[in-house]
Amino acid sequence: MTSSTGATAPLTALPLQGRPGARLSGSCDLDTRQALAGALGVVAGIPGPVVHLDLSAVVFLDPDAVAALVRASVDFTGQGRRLLLHDPPYSLRKVVEMFPDECAALEVGA
């Protein structure tokens, strides 16, 4: 999503309270791709069998950002762990709807 100045909402990541994981906020697109990669790298280093990624404050995920989440989920699965997404934005749900096979690795929690 862009503001009236055309600037993309910056992507930020903060640790979750009470469970292993992080909360992303902002926009995930071309302008924030490196920030997303960095955040997912940090999330991958969080120990535990299940790591939570709260997306409730993410306003937009472009298809490349969704692909990055898929790759992260596949990596977690390869380690015998789970990356559990919470409250995904409409844009993620729409990409999953359009590409269900490619997005099969994503796991959304209640």
Short mmCIF file of N, CA and C in Angstrom, two decimals:
data_model
loop_
_atom_site.label_atom_id
_atom_site.label_comp_id
_atom_site.label_asym_id
_atom_site.label_seq_id
_atom_site.Cartn_x
_atom_site.Cartn_y
_atom_site.Cartn_z
N MET A 1 0.85 -1.16 0.00
CA MET A 1 0.00 0.00 0.00
C MET A 1 0.90 1.23 0.00
N THR A 2 0.50 2.24 -0.66
CA THR A 2 1.31 3.44 -0.71
C THR A 2 0.56 4.59 -0.08
N SER A 3 1.33 5.55 0.39
CA SER A 3 0.72 6.74 0.97
C SER A 3 0.53 7.77 -0.12
N SER A 4 0.01 8.93 0.24
CA SER A 4 -0.22 9.98 -0.74
C SER A 4 1.08 10.48 -1.34
N THR A 5 2.21 10.24 -0.68
CA THR A 5 3.51 10.65 -1.22
C THR A 5 4.10 9.59 -2.12
N GLY A 6 3.45 8.42 -2.20
CA GLY A 6 3.94 7.34 -3.04
C GLY A 6 4.93 6.44 -2.32
N ALA A 7 5.21 6.70 -1.07
CA ALA A 7 6.17 5.90 -0.31
C ALA A 7 5.50 4.62 0.21
N THR A 8 6.23 3.55 0.17
CA THR A 8 5.75 2.28 0.70
C THR A 8 5.84 2.30 2.22
N ALA A 9 4.85 1.68 2.87
CA ALA A 9 4.90 1.55 4.32
C ALA A 9 6.13 0.73 4.69
N PRO A 10 7.00 1.23 5.56
CA PRO A 10 8.21 0.47 5.90
C PRO A 10 7.85 -0.84 6.59
N LEU A 11 8.68 -1.84 6.36
CA LEU A 11 8.47 -3.14 6.98
C LEU A 11 9.28 -3.19 8.27
N THR A 12 8.62 -3.58 9.35
CA THR A 12 9.31 -3.75 10.62
C THR A 12 8.98 -5.13 11.18
N ALA A 13 9.86 -5.62 12.02
CA ALA A 13 9.66 -6.91 12.68
C ALA A 13 10.01 -6.75 14.15
N LEU A 14 9.15 -7.25 15.00
CA LEU A 14 9.38 -7.21 16.45
C LEU A 14 9.14 -8.60 17.02
N PRO A 15 9.85 -8.96 18.09
CA PRO A 15 9.63 -10.27 18.70
C PRO A 15 8.22 -10.36 19.28
N LEU A 16 7.66 -11.56 19.23
CA LEU A 16 6.37 -11.80 19.86
C LEU A 16 6.56 -11.96 21.36
N GLN A 17 5.56 -11.58 22.10
CA GLN A 17 5.56 -11.79 23.54
C GLN A 17 4.81 -13.08 23.85
N GLY A 18 5.40 -13.95 24.63
CA GLY A 18 4.71 -15.15 25.09
C GLY A 18 4.84 -16.38 24.23
N ARG A 19 5.43 -16.26 23.05
CA ARG A 19 5.65 -17.43 22.21
C ARG A 19 6.77 -17.12 21.21
N PRO A 20 7.45 -18.15 20.73
CA PRO A 20 8.58 -17.91 19.82
C PRO A 20 8.08 -17.42 18.46
N GLY A 21 8.61 -16.29 18.03
CA GLY A 21 8.22 -15.78 16.73
C GLY A 21 8.38 -14.28 16.63
N ALA A 22 7.78 -13.72 15.59
CA ALA A 22 7.89 -12.29 15.32
C ALA A 22 6.58 -11.77 14.75
N ARG A 23 6.42 -10.46 14.88
CA ARG A 23 5.26 -9.75 14.31
C ARG A 23 5.78 -8.80 13.26
N LEU A 24 5.34 -9.01 12.02
CA LEU A 24 5.71 -8.10 10.94
C LEU A 24 4.64 -7.02 10.82
N SER A 25 5.07 -5.83 10.43
CA SER A 25 4.12 -4.77 10.14
C SER A 25 4.65 -3.95 8.97
N GLY A 26 3.73 -3.40 8.21
CA GLY A 26 4.08 -2.59 7.05
C GLY A 26 3.72 -3.30 5.76
N SER A 27 4.55 -3.09 4.76
CA SER A 27 4.30 -3.60 3.43
C SER A 27 5.48 -4.44 2.97
N CYS A 28 5.21 -5.53 2.27
CA CYS A 28 6.26 -6.40 1.74
C CYS A 28 6.18 -6.36 0.22
N ASP A 29 7.08 -5.59 -0.37
CA ASP A 29 7.11 -5.44 -1.82
C ASP A 29 8.54 -5.19 -2.27
N LEU A 30 8.72 -4.72 -3.48
CA LEU A 30 10.06 -4.52 -4.03
C LEU A 30 10.92 -3.62 -3.12
N ASP A 31 10.33 -2.58 -2.56
CA ASP A 31 11.07 -1.64 -1.72
C ASP A 31 11.50 -2.22 -0.38
N THR A 32 10.81 -3.25 0.08
CA THR A 32 11.11 -3.81 1.41
C THR A 32 11.58 -5.26 1.34
N ARG A 33 11.93 -5.71 0.15
CA ARG A 33 12.34 -7.11 -0.05
C ARG A 33 13.52 -7.49 0.84
N GLN A 34 14.53 -6.62 0.94
CA GLN A 34 15.70 -6.94 1.78
C GLN A 34 15.32 -6.98 3.25
N ALA A 35 14.43 -6.10 3.68
CA ALA A 35 13.98 -6.12 5.07
C ALA A 35 13.24 -7.42 5.38
N LEU A 36 12.42 -7.88 4.43
CA LEU A 36 11.71 -9.14 4.64
C LEU A 36 12.70 -10.30 4.71
N ALA A 37 13.68 -10.32 3.82
CA ALA A 37 14.69 -11.39 3.85
C ALA A 37 15.42 -11.39 5.18
N GLY A 38 15.77 -10.22 5.69
CA GLY A 38 16.45 -10.13 6.98
C GLY A 38 15.56 -10.62 8.12
N ALA A 39 14.29 -10.21 8.09
CA ALA A 39 13.35 -10.64 9.13
C ALA A 39 13.16 -12.15 9.11
N LEU A 40 13.03 -12.72 7.92
CA LEU A 40 12.86 -14.18 7.82
C LEU A 40 14.12 -14.91 8.25
N GLY A 41 15.29 -14.31 8.02
CA GLY A 41 16.53 -14.90 8.51
C GLY A 41 16.58 -14.94 10.03
N VAL A 42 16.13 -13.87 10.66
CA VAL A 42 16.08 -13.83 12.12
C VAL A 42 15.06 -14.85 12.64
N VAL A 43 13.90 -14.91 11.99
CA VAL A 43 12.85 -15.85 12.40
C VAL A 43 13.36 -17.29 12.29
N ALA A 44 14.13 -17.57 11.24
CA ALA A 44 14.67 -18.92 11.06
C ALA A 44 15.60 -19.32 12.20
N GLY A 45 16.22 -18.33 12.85
CA GLY A 45 17.13 -18.60 13.95
C GLY A 45 16.45 -18.76 15.30
N ILE A 46 15.15 -18.55 15.35
CA ILE A 46 14.41 -18.70 16.61
C ILE A 46 14.26 -20.20 16.89
N PRO A 47 14.70 -20.65 18.06
CA PRO A 47 14.61 -22.08 18.35
C PRO A 47 13.17 -22.53 18.64
N GLY A 48 12.95 -23.81 18.49
CA GLY A 48 11.67 -24.40 18.83
C GLY A 48 11.05 -25.13 17.66
N PRO A 49 10.15 -26.06 17.97
CA PRO A 49 9.51 -26.85 16.92
C PRO A 49 8.49 -26.06 16.10
N VAL A 50 7.91 -25.02 16.72
CA VAL A 50 6.93 -24.17 16.03
C VAL A 50 7.33 -22.72 16.26
N VAL A 51 7.45 -21.98 15.16
CA VAL A 51 7.75 -20.56 15.24
C VAL A 51 6.57 -19.82 14.61
N HIS A 52 6.10 -18.78 15.29
CA HIS A 52 4.91 -18.04 14.87
C HIS A 52 5.30 -16.75 14.15
N LEU A 53 4.56 -16.44 13.09
CA LEU A 53 4.77 -15.20 12.37
C LEU A 53 3.42 -14.50 12.28
N ASP A 54 3.28 -13.44 13.07
CA ASP A 54 2.05 -12.66 13.13
C ASP A 54 2.07 -11.65 11.98
N LEU A 55 1.11 -11.77 11.07
CA LEU A 55 1.03 -10.89 9.91
C LEU A 55 -0.14 -9.91 10.00
N SER A 56 -0.73 -9.79 11.18
CA SER A 56 -1.94 -8.97 11.34
C SER A 56 -1.71 -7.50 11.01
N ALA A 57 -0.49 -7.01 11.12
CA ALA A 57 -0.21 -5.60 10.84
C ALA A 57 0.44 -5.40 9.46
N VAL A 58 0.48 -6.46 8.65
CA VAL A 58 1.02 -6.34 7.29
C VAL A 58 -0.13 -5.90 6.38
N VAL A 59 0.08 -4.80 5.66
CA VAL A 59 -0.97 -4.28 4.80
C VAL A 59 -0.93 -4.86 3.39
N PHE A 60 0.24 -5.36 2.96
CA PHE A 60 0.35 -5.88 1.61
C PHE A 60 1.55 -6.81 1.51
N LEU A 61 1.37 -7.92 0.80
CA LEU A 61 2.45 -8.85 0.44
C LEU A 61 2.39 -9.04 -1.06
N ASP A 62 3.46 -8.70 -1.77
CA ASP A 62 3.46 -8.95 -3.21
C ASP A 62 3.77 -10.43 -3.44
N PRO A 63 3.58 -10.92 -4.67
CA PRO A 63 3.82 -12.35 -4.93
C PRO A 63 5.23 -12.81 -4.58
N ASP A 64 6.24 -11.96 -4.75
CA ASP A 64 7.60 -12.35 -4.40
C ASP A 64 7.74 -12.52 -2.88
N ALA A 65 7.04 -11.69 -2.12
CA ALA A 65 7.06 -11.82 -0.66
C ALA A 65 6.38 -13.12 -0.24
N VAL A 66 5.29 -13.46 -0.92
CA VAL A 66 4.61 -14.74 -0.62
C VAL A 66 5.55 -15.89 -0.94
N ALA A 67 6.27 -15.79 -2.07
CA ALA A 67 7.24 -16.84 -2.43
C ALA A 67 8.32 -16.96 -1.36
N ALA A 68 8.76 -15.84 -0.80
CA ALA A 68 9.76 -15.88 0.27
C ALA A 68 9.21 -16.60 1.50
N LEU A 69 7.94 -16.37 1.82
CA LEU A 69 7.31 -17.08 2.94
C LEU A 69 7.21 -18.57 2.65
N VAL A 70 6.90 -18.93 1.41
CA VAL A 70 6.84 -20.34 1.02
C VAL A 70 8.22 -20.98 1.20
N ARG A 71 9.26 -20.31 0.71
CA ARG A 71 10.62 -20.86 0.85
C ARG A 71 10.99 -21.02 2.33
N ALA A 72 10.63 -20.03 3.15
CA ALA A 72 10.92 -20.12 4.59
C ALA A 72 10.17 -21.31 5.20
N SER A 73 8.92 -21.50 4.82
CA SER A 73 8.13 -22.62 5.34
C SER A 73 8.73 -23.95 4.94
N VAL A 74 9.19 -24.04 3.69
CA VAL A 74 9.83 -25.27 3.21
C VAL A 74 11.11 -25.54 4.00
N ASP A 75 11.88 -24.48 4.24
CA ASP A 75 13.11 -24.63 5.04
C ASP A 75 12.79 -25.14 6.45
N PHE A 76 11.76 -24.58 7.07
CA PHE A 76 11.36 -25.02 8.41
C PHE A 76 10.97 -26.49 8.37
N THR A 77 10.17 -26.88 7.38
CA THR A 77 9.73 -28.27 7.27
C THR A 77 10.93 -29.20 7.10
N GLY A 78 11.91 -28.77 6.32
CA GLY A 78 13.12 -29.55 6.12
C GLY A 78 13.91 -29.76 7.40
N GLN A 79 13.72 -28.88 8.37
CA GLN A 79 14.38 -28.99 9.67
C GLN A 79 13.51 -29.72 10.69
N GLY A 80 12.34 -30.20 10.24
CA GLY A 80 11.42 -30.87 11.16
C GLY A 80 10.68 -29.89 12.05
N ARG A 81 10.55 -28.65 11.58
CA ARG A 81 9.87 -27.61 12.36
C ARG A 81 8.72 -27.04 11.54
N ARG A 82 7.96 -26.14 12.16
CA ARG A 82 6.83 -25.50 11.48
C ARG A 82 6.92 -23.99 11.62
N LEU A 83 6.60 -23.29 10.53
CA LEU A 83 6.43 -21.84 10.54
C LEU A 83 4.93 -21.61 10.43
N LEU A 84 4.34 -21.10 11.48
CA LEU A 84 2.89 -20.92 11.55
C LEU A 84 2.55 -19.45 11.36
N LEU A 85 1.82 -19.15 10.28
CA LEU A 85 1.43 -17.78 9.97
C LEU A 85 0.10 -17.45 10.64
N HIS A 86 -0.01 -16.24 11.18
CA HIS A 86 -1.24 -15.80 11.83
C HIS A 86 -1.76 -14.53 11.18
N ASP A 87 -3.06 -14.48 10.98
CA ASP A 87 -3.76 -13.30 10.46
C ASP A 87 -3.14 -12.75 9.18
N PRO A 88 -3.05 -13.58 8.13
CA PRO A 88 -2.45 -13.09 6.89
C PRO A 88 -3.33 -12.04 6.23
N PRO A 89 -2.71 -11.09 5.53
CA PRO A 89 -3.50 -10.06 4.85
C PRO A 89 -4.20 -10.63 3.62
N TYR A 90 -5.15 -9.88 3.12
CA TYR A 90 -5.91 -10.29 1.94
C TYR A 90 -5.00 -10.64 0.78
N SER A 91 -3.94 -9.87 0.58
CA SER A 91 -3.06 -10.10 -0.57
C SER A 91 -2.43 -11.50 -0.51
N LEU A 92 -2.06 -11.98 0.67
CA LEU A 92 -1.51 -13.34 0.78
C LEU A 92 -2.58 -14.37 0.49
N ARG A 93 -3.75 -14.18 1.05
CA ARG A 93 -4.84 -15.13 0.81
C ARG A 93 -5.19 -15.20 -0.67
N LYS A 94 -5.13 -14.06 -1.36
CA LYS A 94 -5.45 -14.02 -2.78
C LYS A 94 -4.41 -14.77 -3.61
N VAL A 95 -3.12 -14.60 -3.29
CA VAL A 95 -2.07 -15.33 -4.00
C VAL A 95 -2.21 -16.82 -3.76
N VAL A 96 -2.51 -17.23 -2.54
CA VAL A 96 -2.70 -18.65 -2.22
C VAL A 96 -3.89 -19.21 -3.01
N GLU A 97 -4.94 -18.42 -3.12
CA GLU A 97 -6.11 -18.84 -3.87
C GLU A 97 -5.77 -19.04 -5.36
N MET A 98 -4.94 -18.16 -5.91
CA MET A 98 -4.58 -18.23 -7.32
C MET A 98 -3.54 -19.32 -7.61
N PHE A 99 -2.67 -19.62 -6.62
CA PHE A 99 -1.59 -20.59 -6.80
C PHE A 99 -1.56 -21.58 -5.64
N PRO A 100 -2.60 -22.39 -5.49
CA PRO A 100 -2.68 -23.27 -4.32
C PRO A 100 -1.55 -24.29 -4.24
N ASP A 101 -1.15 -24.86 -5.36
CA ASP A 101 -0.09 -25.88 -5.34
C ASP A 101 1.24 -25.27 -4.93
N GLU A 102 1.55 -24.10 -5.48
CA GLU A 102 2.82 -23.43 -5.19
C GLU A 102 2.89 -22.96 -3.74
N CYS A 103 1.72 -22.71 -3.15
CA CYS A 103 1.66 -22.17 -1.78
C CYS A 103 1.30 -23.24 -0.75
N ALA A 104 1.31 -24.51 -1.15
CA ALA A 104 0.88 -25.58 -0.26
C ALA A 104 1.70 -25.68 1.02
N ALA A 105 2.94 -25.20 1.00
CA ALA A 105 3.79 -25.30 2.20
C ALA A 105 3.38 -24.32 3.29
N LEU A 106 2.60 -23.30 2.95
CA LEU A 106 2.20 -22.30 3.95
C LEU A 106 1.20 -22.90 4.91
N GLU A 107 1.39 -22.61 6.18
CA GLU A 107 0.48 -23.09 7.21
C GLU A 107 -0.05 -21.89 7.99
N VAL A 108 -1.36 -21.74 7.98
CA VAL A 108 -1.99 -20.62 8.67
C VAL A 108 -2.65 -21.14 9.93
N GLY A 109 -2.34 -20.49 11.05
CA GLY A 109 -2.90 -20.88 12.33
C GLY A 109 -4.16 -20.12 12.64
N ALA A 110 -4.91 -20.62 13.60
CA ALA A 110 -6.15 -19.99 14.02
C ALA A 110 -5.89 -18.76 14.85
#
